[in-house]
CSV table of C-alpha atoms in Angstrom, one decimal:
chain,number,residue,atom,x,y,z
A,1,UNK,CA,29.8,-4.2,1.8
A,2,UNK,CA,32.4,-1.9,1.2
A,3,UNK,CA,32.7,0.9,-1.4
A,4,UNK,CA,34.5,-1.0,-3.9
A,5,UNK,CA,32.5,-3.7,-3.8
A,6,UNK,CA,29.5,-1.0,-3.7
A,7,UNK,CA,30.6,0.1,-7.1
A,8,UNK,CA,31.3,-3.1,-9.0
A,9,UNK,CA,27.7,-3.9,-8.3
A,10,UNK,CA,26.0,-1.2,-9.6
A,11,UNK,CA,28.3,-0.9,-12.4
A,12,UNK,CA,28.2,-4.6,-13.5
A,13,UNK,CA,24.8,-4.3,-13.6
A,14,UNK,CA,24.8,-1.4,-15.5
A,15,UNK,CA,22.9,0.8,-13.1
A,16,UNK,CA,23.4,4.3,-12.8
A,17,UNK,CA,21.3,6.7,-10.9
A,18,UNK,CA,20.0,9.0,-13.7
A,19,UNK,CA,19.0,5.5,-15.5
A,20,UNK,CA,17.7,4.1,-12.5
A,21,UNK,CA,15.3,7.2,-11.7
A,22,UNK,CA,13.9,6.9,-14.9
A,23,UNK,CA,13.2,3.2,-14.8
A,24,UNK,CA,11.8,3.3,-11.7
A,25,UNK,CA,9.4,6.0,-12.1
A,26,UNK,CA,8.3,4.2,-15.4
A,27,UNK,CA,7.6,1.0,-13.4
A,28,UNK,CA,5.5,3.1,-11.0
A,29,UNK,CA,3.6,4.6,-14.0
A,30,UNK,CA,3.1,1.2,-15.6
A,31,UNK,CA,2.2,-1.1,-12.3
A,32,UNK,CA,1.3,1.3,-9.5
A,33,UNK,CA,4.4,0.9,-7.2
A,34,UNK,CA,4.4,4.5,-6.0
A,35,UNK,CA,7.5,6.6,-6.7
A,36,UNK,CA,6.5,10.2,-5.4
A,37,UNK,CA,9.2,12.3,-7.2
A,38,UNK,CA,11.8,11.7,-9.7
A,39,UNK,CA,14.4,12.0,-6.8
A,40,UNK,CA,14.2,11.0,-3.2
A,41,UNK,CA,13.7,13.7,-0.5
A,42,UNK,CA,16.7,15.3,0.3
A,43,UNK,CA,15.5,17.0,3.8
A,44,UNK,CA,12.2,16.4,6.3
A,45,UNK,CA,9.3,18.1,5.4
A,46,UNK,CA,8.8,22.1,7.2
A,47,UNK,CA,6.2,20.2,9.7
A,48,UNK,CA,8.1,17.3,10.4
A,49,UNK,CA,8.6,17.7,14.4
A,50,UNK,CA,10.9,14.6,15.0
A,51,UNK,CA,14.1,12.7,13.9
A,52,UNK,CA,14.3,8.7,14.0
A,53,UNK,CA,16.7,6.4,12.8
A,54,UNK,CA,15.0,3.5,10.3
A,55,UNK,CA,16.0,0.4,8.4
A,56,UNK,CA,14.8,-1.1,5.7
A,57,UNK,CA,14.7,-5.2,5.1
A,58,UNK,CA,13.4,-6.7,1.9
A,59,UNK,CA,12.8,-5.0,-1.5
A,60,UNK,CA,10.8,-7.5,-2.8
A,61,UNK,CA,7.9,-4.9,-4.1
A,62,UNK,CA,8.9,-1.4,-5.3
A,63,UNK,CA,6.5,0.0,-2.4
A,64,UNK,CA,9.4,0.6,-0.7
A,65,UNK,CA,10.6,3.3,-2.3
A,66,UNK,CA,7.5,5.2,-1.7
A,67,UNK,CA,7.4,4.1,1.9
A,68,UNK,CA,11.2,5.2,2.1
A,69,UNK,CA,10.4,8.7,0.6
A,70,UNK,CA,7.5,8.9,3.3
A,71,UNK,CA,9.4,8.7,6.4
A,72,UNK,CA,12.5,10.7,5.1
A,73,UNK,CA,10.3,13.3,4.4
A,74,UNK,CA,8.7,12.5,8.3
A,75,UNK,CA,12.1,13.0,9.7
A,76,UNK,CA,14.0,9.4,9.4
A,77,UNK,CA,17.0,9.0,8.3
A,78,UNK,CA,17.9,5.7,6.3
A,79,UNK,CA,21.0,4.3,8.1
A,80,UNK,CA,20.8,0.8,6.8
A,81,UNK,CA,18.9,-1.8,4.3
A,82,UNK,CA,19.2,-5.7,4.1
A,83,UNK,CA,18.0,-7.8,1.0
A,84,UNK,CA,19.4,-10.8,-0.8
A,85,UNK,CA,18.8,-9.9,-4.2
A,86,UNK,CA,21.7,-7.6,-5.6
A,87,UNK,CA,19.7,-6.2,-8.5
A,88,UNK,CA,17.2,-4.9,-5.7
A,89,UNK,CA,20.0,-3.6,-3.7
A,90,UNK,CA,21.6,-1.7,-6.9
A,91,UNK,CA,18.2,0.1,-7.5
A,92,UNK,CA,17.8,1.3,-4.0
A,93,UNK,CA,21.1,2.5,-3.3
A,94,UNK,CA,21.1,4.3,-7.3
A,95,UNK,CA,18.2,6.2,-5.3
A,96,UNK,CA,19.5,6.6,-1.8
A,97,UNK,CA,22.5,6.8,-2.0
A,98,UNK,CA,25.7,5.8,0.5
A,99,UNK,CA,23.3,3.7,2.9
A,100,UNK,CA,24.9,1.0,4.9
A,101,UNK,CA,23.9,-2.8,3.8
A,102,UNK,CA,23.6,-5.2,6.5
A,103,UNK,CA,24.7,-8.6,5.8
A,104,UNK,CA,21.9,-9.8,7.5
A,105,UNK,CA,18.4,-9.0,9.2
A,106,UNK,CA,19.9,-10.1,12.5
A,107,UNK,CA,22.3,-7.2,12.4
A,108,UNK,CA,19.6,-4.6,11.8
A,109,UNK,CA,17.2,-6.2,15.1
A,110,UNK,CA,20.3,-6.0,17.2
A,111,UNK,CA,21.3,-2.1,16.3
A,112,UNK,CA,19.9,-0.4,19.4
A,113,UNK,CA,20.4,3.1,17.4
A,114,UNK,CA,17.3,1.3,15.0
A,115,UNK,CA,13.8,2.8,16.3
A,116,UNK,CA,11.4,1.5,12.9
A,117,UNK,CA,11.9,-0.8,10.5
A,118,UNK,CA,10.2,-0.7,7.0
A,119,UNK,CA,9.5,-4.0,5.1
A,120,UNK,CA,8.1,-4.7,0.8
A,121,UNK,CA,9.5,-8.2,0.7
A,122,UNK,CA,7.5,-10.8,-0.2
A,123,UNK,CA,3.8,-10.6,1.7
A,124,UNK,CA,3.5,-14.0,3.3
A,125,UNK,CA,6.9,-12.8,5.0
A,126,UNK,CA,5.9,-9.4,6.2
A,127,UNK,CA,4.0,-10.7,9.4
A,128,UNK,CA,6.9,-12.8,11.0
A,129,UNK,CA,9.2,-10.3,10.2
A,130,UNK,CA,6.8,-7.5,11.7
A,131,UNK,CA,6.6,-10.0,14.7
A,132,UNK,CA,10.5,-10.3,15.2
A,133,UNK,CA,10.9,-6.7,14.6
A,134,UNK,CA,8.3,-5.8,17.3
A,135,UNK,CA,10.0,-8.5,19.7
A,136,UNK,CA,13.7,-6.7,18.9
A,137,UNK,CA,12.0,-3.2,20.6
A,138,UNK,CA,11.6,-1.5,17.4
A,139,UNK,CA,8.5,-0.3,15.4
A,140,UNK,CA,7.3,-1.6,12.0
A,141,UNK,CA,6.0,-0.2,8.7
A,142,UNK,CA,4.7,-3.0,6.4
A,143,UNK,CA,3.7,-2.6,2.9
A,144,UNK,CA,0.2,-3.5,2.2
A,145,UNK,CA,-0.8,-6.7,2.4
A,146,UNK,CA,0.9,-6.7,6.0
A,147,UNK,CA,-0.5,-10.2,6.9
A,148,UNK,CA,-1.8,-13.2,5.1
A,149,UNK,CA,-3.4,-15.1,7.2
A,150,UNK,CA,-5.7,-15.2,10.3
A,151,UNK,CA,-3.2,-17.1,12.4
A,152,UNK,CA,-0.7,-14.8,11.7
A,153,UNK,CA,-2.7,-11.7,12.5
A,154,UNK,CA,-3.6,-12.9,16.0
A,155,UNK,CA,0.1,-13.7,16.7
A,156,UNK,CA,0.4,-9.7,15.5
A,157,UNK,CA,-2.2,-8.8,17.9
A,158,UNK,CA,-0.6,-11.2,20.5
A,159,UNK,CA,3.0,-9.3,20.1
A,160,UNK,CA,1.5,-5.7,19.9
A,161,UNK,CA,-0.1,-6.1,23.2
A,162,UNK,CA,2.8,-8.2,24.8
A,163,UNK,CA,5.9,-5.2,23.5
A,164,UNK,CA,3.7,-2.2,23.1
A,165,UNK,CA,5.5,-1.5,19.9
A,166,UNK,CA,3.4,-0.5,16.6
A,167,UNK,CA,2.8,-2.6,13.5
A,168,UNK,CA,1.9,-0.2,11.2
A,169,UNK,CA,0.4,-1.0,7.5
A,170,UNK,CA,1.2,1.6,4.5
A,171,UNK,CA,-1.9,1.7,2.7
A,172,UNK,CA,-0.9,3.7,0.4
A,173,UNK,CA,-4.2,4.5,-1.9
A,174,UNK,CA,-5.7,6.3,0.9
A,175,UNK,CA,-2.0,7.8,2.7
A,176,UNK,CA,-0.4,8.5,-0.4
A,177,UNK,CA,-2.8,9.8,-2.6
A,178,UNK,CA,-3.4,13.6,-2.1
A,179,UNK,CA,-6.9,13.4,-3.8
A,180,UNK,CA,-7.9,10.5,-0.9
A,181,UNK,CA,-6.3,12.9,1.8
A,182,UNK,CA,-8.4,15.6,0.1
A,183,UNK,CA,-11.6,13.7,0.3
A,184,UNK,CA,-10.7,12.7,4.5
A,185,UNK,CA,-10.3,16.5,5.1
A,186,UNK,CA,-13.8,17.1,3.4
A,187,UNK,CA,-15.3,14.3,5.1
A,188,UNK,CA,-14.4,15.2,8.8
A,189,UNK,CA,-15.4,18.6,7.3
A,190,UNK,CA,-19.2,17.7,7.2
A,191,UNK,CA,-18.8,18.7,3.5
A,192,UNK,CA,-21.2,15.7,2.2
A,193,UNK,CA,-23.0,14.8,5.9
A,194,UNK,CA,-23.2,11.4,7.3
A,195,UNK,CA,-21.1,8.8,5.4
A,196,UNK,CA,-23.4,5.9,4.9
A,197,UNK,CA,-21.4,3.8,1.8
A,198,UNK,CA,-18.4,3.7,-0.1
A,199,UNK,CA,-17.9,2.1,-3.4
A,200,UNK,CA,-13.9,1.4,-4.3
A,201,UNK,CA,-13.1,0.3,-8.2
A,202,UNK,CA,-9.6,-0.8,-8.3
A,203,UNK,CA,-8.3,-2.3,-11.3
A,204,UNK,CA,-4.4,-2.7,-11.7
A,205,UNK,CA,-2.2,-3.1,-15.0
A,206,UNK,CA,-0.6,-7.3,-14.8
A,207,UNK,CA,2.4,-6.2,-16.8
A,208,UNK,CA,3.1,-10.0,-16.8
A,209,UNK,CA,6.5,-10.2,-18.0
A,210,UNK,CA,8.0,-7.8,-15.3
A,211,UNK,CA,6.6,-9.7,-12.5
A,212,UNK,CA,8.4,-12.1,-10.5
A,213,UNK,CA,6.9,-15.8,-9.4
A,214,UNK,CA,6.0,-15.3,-6.3
A,215,UNK,CA,3.7,-12.7,-7.6
A,216,UNK,CA,1.7,-15.3,-9.5
A,217,UNK,CA,1.3,-18.3,-6.4
A,218,UNK,CA,-1.9,-17.4,-4.5
A,219,UNK,CA,-0.3,-18.8,-1.3
A,220,UNK,CA,2.9,-16.0,-1.5
A,221,UNK,CA,0.0,-12.8,-1.5
A,222,UNK,CA,-2.9,-14.3,0.1
A,223,UNK,CA,-4.9,-13.8,-2.7
A,224,UNK,CA,-6.5,-11.2,-4.5
A,225,UNK,CA,-8.7,-9.5,-1.6
A,226,UNK,CA,-6.0,-9.7,0.7
A,227,UNK,CA,-3.7,-8.3,-1.3
A,228,UNK,CA,-5.1,-5.1,-3.8
A,229,UNK,CA,-8.8,-5.5,-1.3
A,230,UNK,CA,-6.5,-4.6,1.7
A,231,UNK,CA,-6.4,-0.5,0.5
A,232,UNK,CA,-10.5,-0.5,-0.3
A,233,UNK,CA,-11.4,-2.3,3.2
A,234,UNK,CA,-8.8,0.5,4.9
A,235,UNK,CA,-10.9,3.4,2.8
A,236,UNK,CA,-14.0,1.9,4.0
A,237,UNK,CA,-13.6,2.3,7.5
A,238,UNK,CA,-11.7,5.1,7.7
A,239,UNK,CA,-14.2,7.1,5.4
A,240,UNK,CA,-17.4,5.6,7.3
A,241,UNK,CA,-15.4,5.5,10.7
A,242,UNK,CA,-16.6,2.0,11.3
A,243,UNK,CA,-14.9,0.6,14.4
A,244,UNK,CA,-17.0,-2.4,13.7
A,245,UNK,CA,-17.5,-4.3,10.3
A,246,UNK,CA,-18.2,-7.8,8.9
A,247,UNK,CA,-18.2,-9.1,5.1
A,248,UNK,CA,-21.4,-9.7,3.8
A,249,UNK,CA,-20.4,-11.5,0.6
A,250,UNK,CA,-16.9,-12.1,-1.5
A,251,UNK,CA,-16.0,-13.7,-4.5
A,252,UNK,CA,-12.5,-14.5,-6.2
A,253,UNK,CA,-11.5,-16.0,-9.3
A,254,UNK,CA,-9.0,-16.6,-12.4
A,255,UNK,CA,-11.0,-15.6,-15.2
A,256,UNK,CA,-8.6,-15.1,-18.1
A,257,UNK,CA,-4.9,-15.7,-16.4
A,258,UNK,CA,-4.9,-19.3,-17.5
A,259,UNK,CA,-0.6,-19.6,-17.8
A,260,UNK,CA,-1.0,-19.0,-14.0
A,261,UNK,CA,-3.6,-21.0,-12.6
A,262,UNK,CA,-2.8,-20.3,-8.8
A,263,UNK,CA,-3.2,-16.7,-9.7
A,264,UNK,CA,-6.6,-14.8,-9.0
A,265,UNK,CA,-7.4,-11.9,-11.3
A,266,UNK,CA,-10.8,-10.8,-10.2
A,267,UNK,CA,-12.5,-10.3,-6.6
A,268,UNK,CA,-15.4,-8.1,-5.2
A,269,UNK,CA,-16.4,-8.3,-1.7
A,270,UNK,CA,-19.3,-6.3,-0.1
A,271,UNK,CA,-18.9,-4.7,3.9
A,272,UNK,CA,-20.8,-3.6,6.7
A,273,UNK,CA,-20.0,-1.7,9.5
A,274,UNK,CA,-21.3,0.5,12.3
A,275,UNK,CA,-20.6,3.7,10.3
A,276,UNK,CA,-21.8,2.5,6.6
A,277,UNK,CA,-21.6,-0.2,4.4
A,278,UNK,CA,-19.2,-0.8,1.2
A,279,UNK,CA,-18.3,-2.4,-1.7
A,280,UNK,CA,-14.9,-3.4,-3.6
A,281,UNK,CA,-14.2,-4.3,-7.0
A,282,UNK,CA,-10.7,-5.5,-7.6
A,283,UNK,CA,-9.2,-7.1,-10.5
A,284,UNK,CA,-6.1,-7.2,-12.8
A,285,UNK,CA,-7.6,-6.4,-16.5
A,286,UNK,CA,-6.3,-2.5,-17.0
A,287,UNK,CA,-5.9,-2.1,-20.9
A,288,UNK,CA,-2.8,-1.2,-22.4
A,289,UNK,CA,-4.0,1.3,-23.7
A,290,UNK,CA,-4.5,3.4,-20.5
A,291,UNK,CA,-1.7,6.1,-19.9
A,292,UNK,CA,-1.1,4.6,-16.1
A,293,UNK,CA,-1.3,1.4,-14.1
A,294,UNK,CA,-5.3,1.3,-13.4
A,295,UNK,CA,-8.3,3.8,-13.2
A,296,UNK,CA,-8.4,3.9,-9.4
A,297,UNK,CA,-11.9,5.5,-8.7
A,298,UNK,CA,-13.5,5.9,-5.2
A,299,UNK,CA,-17.2,6.7,-4.5
A,300,UNK,CA,-18.0,8.6,-0.9
A,301,UNK,CA,-22.2,8.7,-0.8
A,302,UNK,CA,-23.0,11.2,2.4
A,303,UNK,CA,-26.5,12.0,3.4
A,304,UNK,CA,-26.0,15.5,1.9
A,305,UNK,CA,-23.8,15.1,-1.1
A,306,UNK,CA,-21.2,12.7,-2.4
A,307,UNK,CA,-17.6,12.6,-3.7
A,308,UNK,CA,-15.8,11.0,-6.6
A,309,UNK,CA,-12.4,10.9,-6.8
A,310,UNK,CA,-10.2,9.7,-10.2
A,311,UNK,CA,-7.1,9.1,-8.6
A,312,UNK,CA,-4.8,8.4,-11.2
A,313,UNK,CA,-6.2,9.3,-14.4
A,314,UNK,CA,-9.3,11.3,-16.0
A,315,UNK,CA,-9.8,9.0,-19.6
A,316,UNK,CA,-11.0,11.8,-21.4
A,317,UNK,CA,-10.7,14.7,-19.5
A,318,UNK,CA,-8.2,16.6,-17.7
A,319,UNK,CA,-4.5,15.3,-17.3
A,320,UNK,CA,-2.8,14.2,-14.5
A,321,UNK,CA,-4.3,12.4,-11.9
A,322,UNK,CA,-5.4,13.1,-8.2
A,323,UNK,CA,-9.3,14.7,-9.5
A,324,UNK,CA,-12.1,15.3,-7.0
A,325,UNK,CA,-15.5,15.7,-7.7
A,326,UNK,CA,-17.6,17.3,-5.4
A,327,UNK,CA,-21.8,17.5,-5.1
A,328,UNK,CA,-23.2,19.2,-2.3
A,329,UNK,CA,-26.2,21.4,-1.4
A,330,UNK,CA,-24.5,24.0,-3.0
A,331,UNK,CA,-24.0,22.6,-6.1
A,332,UNK,CA,-21.1,20.9,-8.0
A,333,UNK,CA,-17.6,21.6,-7.8
A,334,UNK,CA,-14.0,20.0,-9.5
A,335,UNK,CA,-11.2,20.1,-6.9
A,336,UNK,CA,-7.2,19.8,-8.2
A,337,UNK,CA,-6.1,17.9,-5.4
A,338,UNK,CA,-1.9,17.7,-7.4
A,339,UNK,CA,-0.8,20.3,-4.7
A,340,UNK,CA,-2.4,18.5,-1.3
A,341,UNK,CA,0.4,18.3,1.4
A,342,UNK,CA,0.8,14.5,2.3
A,343,UNK,CA,1.0,14.2,5.8
A,344,UNK,CA,1.3,10.8,6.6
A,345,UNK,CA,5.4,10.9,6.9
A,346,UNK,CA,5.4,13.4,9.4
A,347,UNK,CA,2.4,12.3,11.3
A,348,UNK,CA,4.0,8.6,11.5
A,349,UNK,CA,7.3,9.9,12.8
A,350,UNK,CA,5.5,11.4,15.4
A,351,UNK,CA,3.4,8.7,16.4
A,352,UNK,CA,6.4,6.9,16.8
A,353,UNK,CA,8.2,9.2,18.9
A,354,UNK,CA,5.3,10.9,21.1
A,355,UNK,CA,3.5,7.1,21.1
A,356,UNK,CA,0.3,8.6,19.5
A,357,UNK,CA,-1.9,7.2,16.5
A,358,UNK,CA,-2.7,10.0,14.5
A,359,UNK,CA,-1.5,8.9,11.2
A,360,UNK,CA,-2.8,5.2,11.4
A,361,UNK,CA,-5.1,3.5,14.3
A,362,UNK,CA,-3.6,0.6,15.3
A,363,UNK,CA,-7.1,-1.3,15.4
A,364,UNK,CA,-8.4,0.3,12.6
A,365,UNK,CA,-5.2,-1.1,10.5
A,366,UNK,CA,-5.9,-4.4,11.9
A,367,UNK,CA,-9.4,-4.2,11.2
A,368,UNK,CA,-9.0,-3.6,8.0
A,369,UNK,CA,-6.7,-6.4,7.4
A,370,UNK,CA,-9.0,-8.9,9.0
A,371,UNK,CA,-11.9,-7.9,6.7
A,372,UNK,CA,-9.9,-9.0,3.6
A,373,UNK,CA,-8.6,-12.3,5.2
A,374,UNK,CA,-12.3,-13.2,6.2
A,375,UNK,CA,-13.6,-12.0,2.8
A,376,UNK,CA,-10.7,-14.0,1.1
A,377,UNK,CA,-11.4,-17.2,3.1
A,378,UNK,CA,-15.1,-17.6,2.7
A,379,UNK,CA,-15.2,-16.0,-1.0
A,380,UNK,CA,-17.3,-18.1,-3.4
A,381,UNK,CA,-14.7,-19.1,-6.2
A,382,UNK,CA,-15.8,-17.7,-10.0
A,383,UNK,CA,-15.5,-20.0,-12.3
A,384,UNK,CA,-13.0,-19.9,-15.3
A,385,UNK,CA,-15.5,-21.1,-18.4
A,386,UNK,CA,-17.2,-20.9,-21.5
A,387,UNK,CA,-19.9,-18.3,-21.3
A,388,UNK,CA,-23.2,-17.9,-22.6
A,389,UNK,CA,-24.1,-16.2,-25.6
A,390,UNK,CA,-25.5,-12.6,-25.5
A,391,UNK,CA,-29.4,-12.6,-25.9
A,392,UNK,CA,-31.5,-10.0,-26.9
A,393,UNK,CA,-31.8,-7.9,-30.2
């Protein structure tokens, strides 16, 4: 698309940079779509050791903004974007400026200068795209869930083995949350002894009027455990250090979204690994009165203490997010994590260039996907119906 057409697209939609920045950040606050700042990074972080060229295919979920920001912080240069919806393109270009608009996916896959492709397309399209990207000789960074079926998972693993490329998944509730990064540092330092259990509570705000049609059908996103639960499975594996794990029990249901019978608004699962156990609850019941999209909480139990994260809000306490509470052998403490660096971007770019796995272990990322796909497949179905009256005085 030439510059004149680009201006027409932006102007015709009534979207200019300043207004879009506000709109995108407001969407992040309401829905949890993770824009890291009011404007895109203008330069790599000082810790970034490498430079690479990356492109984006698929803008269907606004997580793509946090993903793009992380890659730029890591030393990446955004060279092309492809999406079929001009409104999505307009929003994206308003944040990232003069970026080449590719006329097709093939234009990006055939560009030998592009080393990495990132995508936040409709979830069930991500794994097939990632397979095509890897077979084109490039690495792939997917929004979560990166994979929505066990058949796709098997093909992803086969393609990784054959091509030696990366299929990374942006589990942003750990990788792009400063309190979660700090918790990882404390766990690795032995602050709470050996981790034996994680408990994740992950409510989200539905914001129904702003959701696209694909959002309401489980076949498009794989189910609530596959989708939201993938974050929590990743955290369970990471903090317990589990390299093997299985699903003990799981359940899902549509308990109060009667307008969309193919949607799931509640789910939970119990996990067991060779490093500890985990419980996860995910839902779409964030009340309108909460000032953010969800009161995400993580409890990490160790043999000598525990950590609690209030990731996004302290409902009657300190302002902002990224709150960490620690109880250990020496007492209790509070850590404000709002200034903790986010290392994923620089680490991941280095991983791509050096063929290492510092930012994300490939086997662990896919094991998290396998756990939630298995939990989704074996989940018992909760019935939406009349509830018995409360008993007692």
